[in-house]
Coordinates of N, CA and C and ligand atoms in Angstrom, one line a residue:
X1 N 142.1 199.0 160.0 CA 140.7 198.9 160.2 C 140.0 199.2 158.9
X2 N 140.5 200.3 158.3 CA 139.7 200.5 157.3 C 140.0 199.0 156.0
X3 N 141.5 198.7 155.7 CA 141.6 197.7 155.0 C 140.9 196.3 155.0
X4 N 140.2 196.4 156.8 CA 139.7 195.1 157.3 C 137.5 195.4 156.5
X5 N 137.2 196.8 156.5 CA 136.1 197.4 156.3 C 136.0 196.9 154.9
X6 N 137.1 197.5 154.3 CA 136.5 197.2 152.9 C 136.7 195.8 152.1
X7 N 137.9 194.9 152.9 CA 137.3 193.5 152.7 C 136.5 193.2 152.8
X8 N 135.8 193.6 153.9 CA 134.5 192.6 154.2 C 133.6 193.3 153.3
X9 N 133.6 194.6 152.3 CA 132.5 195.1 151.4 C 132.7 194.3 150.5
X10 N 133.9 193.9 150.1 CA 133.9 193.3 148.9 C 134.3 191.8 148.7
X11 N 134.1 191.3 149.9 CA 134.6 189.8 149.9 C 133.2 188.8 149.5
X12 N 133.4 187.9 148.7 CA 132.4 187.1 148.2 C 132.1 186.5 149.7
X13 N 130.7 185.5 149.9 CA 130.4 184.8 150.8 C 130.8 183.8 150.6
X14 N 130.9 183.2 151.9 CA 131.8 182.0 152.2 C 130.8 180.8 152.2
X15 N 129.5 181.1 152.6 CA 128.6 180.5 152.1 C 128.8 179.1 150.5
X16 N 128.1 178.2 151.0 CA 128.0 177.5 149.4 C 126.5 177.8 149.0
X17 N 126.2 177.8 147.8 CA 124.8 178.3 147.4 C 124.3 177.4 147.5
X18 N 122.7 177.7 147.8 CA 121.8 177.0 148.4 C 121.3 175.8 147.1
X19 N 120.7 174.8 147.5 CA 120.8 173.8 146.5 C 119.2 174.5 145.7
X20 N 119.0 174.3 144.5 CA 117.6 174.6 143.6 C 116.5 173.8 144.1
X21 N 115.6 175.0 144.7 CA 114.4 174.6 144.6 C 113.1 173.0 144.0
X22 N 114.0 173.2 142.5 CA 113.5 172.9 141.3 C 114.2 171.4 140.9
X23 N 115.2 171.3 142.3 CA 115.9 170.1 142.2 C 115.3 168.7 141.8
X24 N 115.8 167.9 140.4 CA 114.9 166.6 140.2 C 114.6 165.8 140.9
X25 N 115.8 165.1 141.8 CA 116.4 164.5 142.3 C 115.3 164.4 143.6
X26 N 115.1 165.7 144.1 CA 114.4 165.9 145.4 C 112.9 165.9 145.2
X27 N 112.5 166.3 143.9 CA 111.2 166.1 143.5 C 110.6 164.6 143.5
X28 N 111.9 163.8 142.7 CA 111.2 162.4 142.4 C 110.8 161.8 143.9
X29 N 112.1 162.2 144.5 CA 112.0 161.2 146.0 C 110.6 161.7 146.8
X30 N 110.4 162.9 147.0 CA 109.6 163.8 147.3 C 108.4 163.1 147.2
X31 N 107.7 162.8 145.8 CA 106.9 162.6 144.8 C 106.6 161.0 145.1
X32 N 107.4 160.5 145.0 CA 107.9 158.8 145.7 C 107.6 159.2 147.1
X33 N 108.1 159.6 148.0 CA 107.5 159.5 149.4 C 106.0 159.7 149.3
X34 N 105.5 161.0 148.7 CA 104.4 161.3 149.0 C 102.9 159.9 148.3
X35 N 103.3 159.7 147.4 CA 102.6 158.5 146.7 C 102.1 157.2 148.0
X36 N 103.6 157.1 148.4 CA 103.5 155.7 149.5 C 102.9 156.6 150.9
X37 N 103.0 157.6 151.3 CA 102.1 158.2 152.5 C 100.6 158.2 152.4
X38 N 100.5 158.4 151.0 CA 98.8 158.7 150.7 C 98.1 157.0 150.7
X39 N 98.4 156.2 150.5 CA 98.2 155.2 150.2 C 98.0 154.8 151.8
X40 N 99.2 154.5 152.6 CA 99.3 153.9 153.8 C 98.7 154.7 154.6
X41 N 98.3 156.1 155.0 CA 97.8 157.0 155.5 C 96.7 157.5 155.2
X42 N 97.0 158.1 154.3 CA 95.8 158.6 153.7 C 96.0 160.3 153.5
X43 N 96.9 160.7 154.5 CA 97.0 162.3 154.2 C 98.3 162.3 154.9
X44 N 99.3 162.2 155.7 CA 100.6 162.8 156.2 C 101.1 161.7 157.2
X45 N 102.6 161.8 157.1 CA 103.4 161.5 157.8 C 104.0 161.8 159.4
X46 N 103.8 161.8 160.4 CA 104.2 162.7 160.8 C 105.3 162.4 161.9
X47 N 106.0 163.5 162.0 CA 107.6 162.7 163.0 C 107.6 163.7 164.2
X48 N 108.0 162.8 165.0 CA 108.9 163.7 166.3 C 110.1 162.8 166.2
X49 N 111.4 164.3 166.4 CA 112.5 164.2 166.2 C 112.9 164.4 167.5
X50 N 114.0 163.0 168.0 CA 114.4 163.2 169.4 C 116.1 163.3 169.5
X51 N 116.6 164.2 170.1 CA 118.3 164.6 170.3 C 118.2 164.0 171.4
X52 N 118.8 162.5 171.3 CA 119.6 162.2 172.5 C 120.6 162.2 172.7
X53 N 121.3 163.1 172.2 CA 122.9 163.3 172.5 C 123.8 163.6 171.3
X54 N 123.0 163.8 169.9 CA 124.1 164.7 169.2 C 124.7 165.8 169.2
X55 N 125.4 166.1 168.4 CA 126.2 166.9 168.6 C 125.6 168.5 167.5
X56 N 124.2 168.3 167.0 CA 123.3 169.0 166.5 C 123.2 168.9 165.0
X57 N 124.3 168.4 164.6 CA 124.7 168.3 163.1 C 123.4 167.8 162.3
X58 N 123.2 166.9 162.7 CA 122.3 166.0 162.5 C 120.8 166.8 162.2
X59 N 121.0 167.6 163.6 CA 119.5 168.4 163.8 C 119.6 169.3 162.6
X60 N 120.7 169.9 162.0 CA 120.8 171.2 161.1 C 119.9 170.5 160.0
X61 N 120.5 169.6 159.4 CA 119.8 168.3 158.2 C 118.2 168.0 158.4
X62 N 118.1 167.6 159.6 CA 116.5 167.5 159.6 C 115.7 168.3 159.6
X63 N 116.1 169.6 160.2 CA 115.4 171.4 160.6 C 115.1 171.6 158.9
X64 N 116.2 171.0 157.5 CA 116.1 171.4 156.9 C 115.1 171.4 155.9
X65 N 114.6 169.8 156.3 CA 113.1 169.4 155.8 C 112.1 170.3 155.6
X66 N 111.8 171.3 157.0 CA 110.9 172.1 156.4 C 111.6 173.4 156.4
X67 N 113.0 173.7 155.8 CA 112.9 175.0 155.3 C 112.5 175.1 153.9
X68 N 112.5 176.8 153.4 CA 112.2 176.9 152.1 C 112.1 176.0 151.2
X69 N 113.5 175.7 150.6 CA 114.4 175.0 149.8 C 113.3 174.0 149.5
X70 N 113.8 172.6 150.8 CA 113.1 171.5 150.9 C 111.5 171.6 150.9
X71 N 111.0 172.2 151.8 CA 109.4 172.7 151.8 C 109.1 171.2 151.8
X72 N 109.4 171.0 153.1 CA 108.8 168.8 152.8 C 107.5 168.8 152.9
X73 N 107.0 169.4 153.5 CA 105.5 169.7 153.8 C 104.6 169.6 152.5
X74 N 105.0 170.0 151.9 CA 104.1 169.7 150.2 C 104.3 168.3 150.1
X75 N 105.0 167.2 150.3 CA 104.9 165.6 150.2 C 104.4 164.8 151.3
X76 N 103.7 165.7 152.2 CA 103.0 165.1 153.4 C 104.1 164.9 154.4
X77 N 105.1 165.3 154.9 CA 105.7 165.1 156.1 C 105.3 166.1 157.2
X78 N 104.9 165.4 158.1 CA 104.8 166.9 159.2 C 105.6 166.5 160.7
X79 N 105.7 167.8 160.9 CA 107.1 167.2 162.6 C 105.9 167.8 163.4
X80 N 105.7 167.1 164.9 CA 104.9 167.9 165.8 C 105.8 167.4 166.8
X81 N 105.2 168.6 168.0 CA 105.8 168.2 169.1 C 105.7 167.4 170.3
X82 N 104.9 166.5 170.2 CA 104.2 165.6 171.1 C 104.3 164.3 170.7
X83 N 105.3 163.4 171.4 CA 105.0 161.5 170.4 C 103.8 161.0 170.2
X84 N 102.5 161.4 171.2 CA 101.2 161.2 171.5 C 100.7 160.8 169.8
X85 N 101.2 162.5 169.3 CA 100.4 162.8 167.5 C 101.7 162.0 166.5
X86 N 102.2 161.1 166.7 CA 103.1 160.9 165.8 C 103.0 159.5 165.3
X87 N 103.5 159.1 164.3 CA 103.8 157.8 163.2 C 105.5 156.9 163.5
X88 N 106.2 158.6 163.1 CA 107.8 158.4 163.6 C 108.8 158.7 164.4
X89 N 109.4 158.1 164.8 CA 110.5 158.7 165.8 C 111.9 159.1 165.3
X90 N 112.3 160.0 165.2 CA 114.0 160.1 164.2 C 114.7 160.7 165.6
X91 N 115.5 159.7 165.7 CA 116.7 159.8 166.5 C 117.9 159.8 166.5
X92 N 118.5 161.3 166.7 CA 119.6 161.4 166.6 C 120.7 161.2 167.9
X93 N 122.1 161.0 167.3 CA 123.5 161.3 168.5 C 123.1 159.8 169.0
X94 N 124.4 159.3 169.5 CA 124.0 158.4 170.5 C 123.5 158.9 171.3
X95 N 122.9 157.3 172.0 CA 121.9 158.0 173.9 C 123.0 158.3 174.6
X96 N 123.0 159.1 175.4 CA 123.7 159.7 176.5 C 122.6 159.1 177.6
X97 N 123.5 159.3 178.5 CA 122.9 158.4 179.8 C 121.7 159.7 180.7
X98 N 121.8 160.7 180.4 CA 120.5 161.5 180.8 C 119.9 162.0 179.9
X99 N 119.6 160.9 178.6 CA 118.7 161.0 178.2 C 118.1 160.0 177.7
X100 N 118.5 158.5 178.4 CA 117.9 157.3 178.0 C 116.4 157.2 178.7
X101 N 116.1 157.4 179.9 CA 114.9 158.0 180.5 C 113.7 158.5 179.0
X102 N 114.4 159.3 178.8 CA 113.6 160.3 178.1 C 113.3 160.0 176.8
X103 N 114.2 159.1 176.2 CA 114.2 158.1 175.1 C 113.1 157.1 175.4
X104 N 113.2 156.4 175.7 CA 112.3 155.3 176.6 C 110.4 155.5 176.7
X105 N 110.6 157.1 177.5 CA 109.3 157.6 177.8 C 109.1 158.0 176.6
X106 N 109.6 158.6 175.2 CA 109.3 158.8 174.1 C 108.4 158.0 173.1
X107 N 109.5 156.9 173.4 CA 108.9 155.8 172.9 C 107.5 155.3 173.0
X108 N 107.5 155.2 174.8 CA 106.9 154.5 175.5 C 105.0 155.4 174.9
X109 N 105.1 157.0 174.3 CA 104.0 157.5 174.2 C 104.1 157.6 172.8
X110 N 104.8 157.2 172.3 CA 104.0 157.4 171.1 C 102.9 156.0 170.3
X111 N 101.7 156.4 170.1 CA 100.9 155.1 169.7 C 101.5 154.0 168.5
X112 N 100.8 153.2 168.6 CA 101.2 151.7 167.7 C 100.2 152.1 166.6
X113 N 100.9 151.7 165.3 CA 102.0 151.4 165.1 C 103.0 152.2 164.7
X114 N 104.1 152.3 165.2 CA 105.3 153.6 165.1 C 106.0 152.7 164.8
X115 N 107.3 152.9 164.1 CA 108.6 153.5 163.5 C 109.3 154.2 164.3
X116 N 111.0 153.6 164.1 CA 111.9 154.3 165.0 C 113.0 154.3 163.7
X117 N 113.5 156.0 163.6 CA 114.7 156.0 162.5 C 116.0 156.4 163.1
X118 N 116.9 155.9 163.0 CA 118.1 156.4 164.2 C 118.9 156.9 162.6
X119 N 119.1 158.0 162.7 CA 119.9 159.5 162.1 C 121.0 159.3 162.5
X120 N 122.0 159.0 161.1 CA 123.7 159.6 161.7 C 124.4 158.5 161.7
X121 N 125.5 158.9 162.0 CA 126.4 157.7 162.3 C 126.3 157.6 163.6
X122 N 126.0 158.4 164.2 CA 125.9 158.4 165.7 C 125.0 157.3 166.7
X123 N 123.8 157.7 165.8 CA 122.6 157.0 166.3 C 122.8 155.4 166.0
X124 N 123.3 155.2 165.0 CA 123.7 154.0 164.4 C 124.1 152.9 165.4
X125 N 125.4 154.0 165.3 CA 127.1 152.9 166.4 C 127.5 153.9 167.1
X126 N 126.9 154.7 167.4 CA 127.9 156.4 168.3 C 129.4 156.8 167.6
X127 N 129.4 156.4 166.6 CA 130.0 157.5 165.7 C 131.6 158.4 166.5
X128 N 131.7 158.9 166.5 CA 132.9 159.6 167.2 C 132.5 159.7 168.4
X129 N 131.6 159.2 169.2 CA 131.2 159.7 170.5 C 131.6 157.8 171.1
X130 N 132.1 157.2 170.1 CA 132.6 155.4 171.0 C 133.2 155.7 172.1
X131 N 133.0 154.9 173.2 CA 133.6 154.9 174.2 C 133.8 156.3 175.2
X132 N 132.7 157.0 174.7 CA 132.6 157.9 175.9 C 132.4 158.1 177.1
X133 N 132.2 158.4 178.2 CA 131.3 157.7 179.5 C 130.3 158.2 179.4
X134 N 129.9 158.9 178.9 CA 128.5 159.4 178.9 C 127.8 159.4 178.1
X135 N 127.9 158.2 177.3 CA 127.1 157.5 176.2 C 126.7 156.0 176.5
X136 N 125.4 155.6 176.7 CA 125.0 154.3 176.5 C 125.6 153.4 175.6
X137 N 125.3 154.0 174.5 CA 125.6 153.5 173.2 C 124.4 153.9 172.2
X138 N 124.1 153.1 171.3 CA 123.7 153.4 169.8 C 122.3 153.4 169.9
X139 N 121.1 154.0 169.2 CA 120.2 154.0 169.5 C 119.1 152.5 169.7
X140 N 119.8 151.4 169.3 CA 119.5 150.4 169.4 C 119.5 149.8 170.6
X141 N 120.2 150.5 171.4 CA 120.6 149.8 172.5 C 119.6 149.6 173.9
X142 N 118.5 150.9 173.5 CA 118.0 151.7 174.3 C 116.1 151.4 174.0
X143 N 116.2 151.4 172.6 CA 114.5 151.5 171.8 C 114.7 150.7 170.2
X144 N 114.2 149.9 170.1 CA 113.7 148.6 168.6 C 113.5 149.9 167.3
X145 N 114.7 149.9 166.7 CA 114.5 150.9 165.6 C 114.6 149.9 164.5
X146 N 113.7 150.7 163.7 CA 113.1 149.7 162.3 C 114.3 150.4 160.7
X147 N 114.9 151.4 161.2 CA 115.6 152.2 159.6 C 116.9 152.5 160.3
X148 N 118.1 152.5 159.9 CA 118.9 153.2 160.2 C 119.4 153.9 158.7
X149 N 119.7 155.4 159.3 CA 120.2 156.1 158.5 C 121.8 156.7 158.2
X150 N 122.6 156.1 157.6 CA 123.8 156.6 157.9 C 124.4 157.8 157.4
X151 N 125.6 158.4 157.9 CA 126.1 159.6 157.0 C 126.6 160.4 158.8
X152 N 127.2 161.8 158.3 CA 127.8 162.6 159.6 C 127.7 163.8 159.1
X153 N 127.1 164.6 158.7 CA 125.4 164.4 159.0 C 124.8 163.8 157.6
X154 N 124.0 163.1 157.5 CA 122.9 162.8 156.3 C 122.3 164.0 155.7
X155 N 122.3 164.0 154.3 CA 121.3 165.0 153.7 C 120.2 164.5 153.9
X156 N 119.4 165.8 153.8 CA 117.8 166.1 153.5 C 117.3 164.6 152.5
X157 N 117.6 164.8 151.7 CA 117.5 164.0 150.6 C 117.8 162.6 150.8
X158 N 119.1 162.3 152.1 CA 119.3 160.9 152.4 C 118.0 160.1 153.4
X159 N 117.5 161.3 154.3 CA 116.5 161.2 155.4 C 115.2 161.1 154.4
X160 N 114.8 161.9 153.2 CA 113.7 161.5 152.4 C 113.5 159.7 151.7
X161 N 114.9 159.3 151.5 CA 115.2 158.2 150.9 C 114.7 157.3 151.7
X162 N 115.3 157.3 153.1 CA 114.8 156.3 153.9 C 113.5 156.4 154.4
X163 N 112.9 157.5 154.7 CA 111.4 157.3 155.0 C 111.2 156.7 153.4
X164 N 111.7 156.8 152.4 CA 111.1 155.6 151.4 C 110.9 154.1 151.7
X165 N 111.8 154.4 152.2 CA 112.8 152.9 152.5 C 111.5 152.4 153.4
X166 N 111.4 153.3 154.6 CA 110.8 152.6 156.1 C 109.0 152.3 155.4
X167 N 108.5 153.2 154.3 CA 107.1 153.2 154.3 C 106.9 151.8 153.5
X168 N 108.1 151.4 152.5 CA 108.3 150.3 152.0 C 108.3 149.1 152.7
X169 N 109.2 149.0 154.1 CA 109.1 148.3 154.4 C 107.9 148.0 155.4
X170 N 107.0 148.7 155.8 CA 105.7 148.7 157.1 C 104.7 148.2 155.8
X171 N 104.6 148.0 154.4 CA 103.8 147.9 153.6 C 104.1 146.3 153.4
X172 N 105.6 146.2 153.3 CA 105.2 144.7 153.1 C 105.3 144.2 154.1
X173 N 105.2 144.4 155.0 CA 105.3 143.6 156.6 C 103.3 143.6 156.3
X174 N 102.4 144.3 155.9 CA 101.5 144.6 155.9 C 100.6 144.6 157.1
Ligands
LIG1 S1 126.5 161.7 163.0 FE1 127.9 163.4 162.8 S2 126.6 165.2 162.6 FE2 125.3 163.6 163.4 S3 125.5 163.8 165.7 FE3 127.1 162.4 165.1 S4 128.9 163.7 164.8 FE4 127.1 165.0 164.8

């Protein structure tokens, strides 16, 4: 017990260190997002994020937008809770079958013109979840998504990319 006590006083964390604030990389994209928001908008982005059946991984990645670190909120991104107030839809995991309803009605409330981003490898092609019985299938299958984002789970940084991607493409669709 005691040998087990003083490991743990002196054991480094297992943790990996958190990525810099001050990150370029995340600034430019950041900076880049926020440019094409102000333009097409005029002041913010704003998303509701729907779990149809991941396995949360996904959700860790996007929660991370507005932590500290990321602080996406300084480049106009905002999450609410209602599709009613929203622009985007980010949808993660494949649809599971009690939650295609709810996919659907999501959809169905959020105003024109919206954006649908399917997160993950999941949301994509259902990812390790192929062939399950209690998967539809891919978010396509279910609701007309305009971005797909790949990765298991996507960084912060990959999810910033593509809302580049998606504001680029709703601009020249004009
Ligand atoms: S893509 Fe990976 S992290 Fe995301 S829901 Fe599927 S298994 Fe989980």
């Amino acid at each position: 017990m005691r040998t087990l006590l003083l490991r743990s006083l002196f054991a480094r964390p297992v943790t990996i260190a958190a990525p810099s604030a001050e990150n370029a990389a995340l600034t430019e994209v950041g900076h880049a997002l926020e440019g094409r928001i102000r333009r097409l908008y005029g002041r913010s982005l704003t998303i509701r994020e729907v779990d149809a059946g991941s396995c949360n991984g996904c959700e860790l990645e996007i929660h991370a937008l507005n932590n500290a670190v990321y602080d996406c909120e300084r480049f106009g991104l905002r999450f609410a809770a209602s599709p009613r107030h929203c622009d985007v839809l980010m949808v993660t995991g494949p649809v599971t079958r009690n939650m295609k309803v709810a996919l659907e009605r999501t959809y169905a409330a959020t105003p024109d013109p919206k954006w649908v981003v399917a997160v993950g490898d999941c949301a994509c092609g259902c990812g390790v979840f192929e062939d399950s019985y209690a998967v539809i299938g891919a978010v396509d299958k279910v609701v007309p998504v305009d971005l797909h984002v790949k990765g298991c789970p996507p960084r912060p940084i990959e999810l910033l990319r593509g809302l580049v991607a998606l504001v680029d493409k709703a601009t020249a669709k004009g």
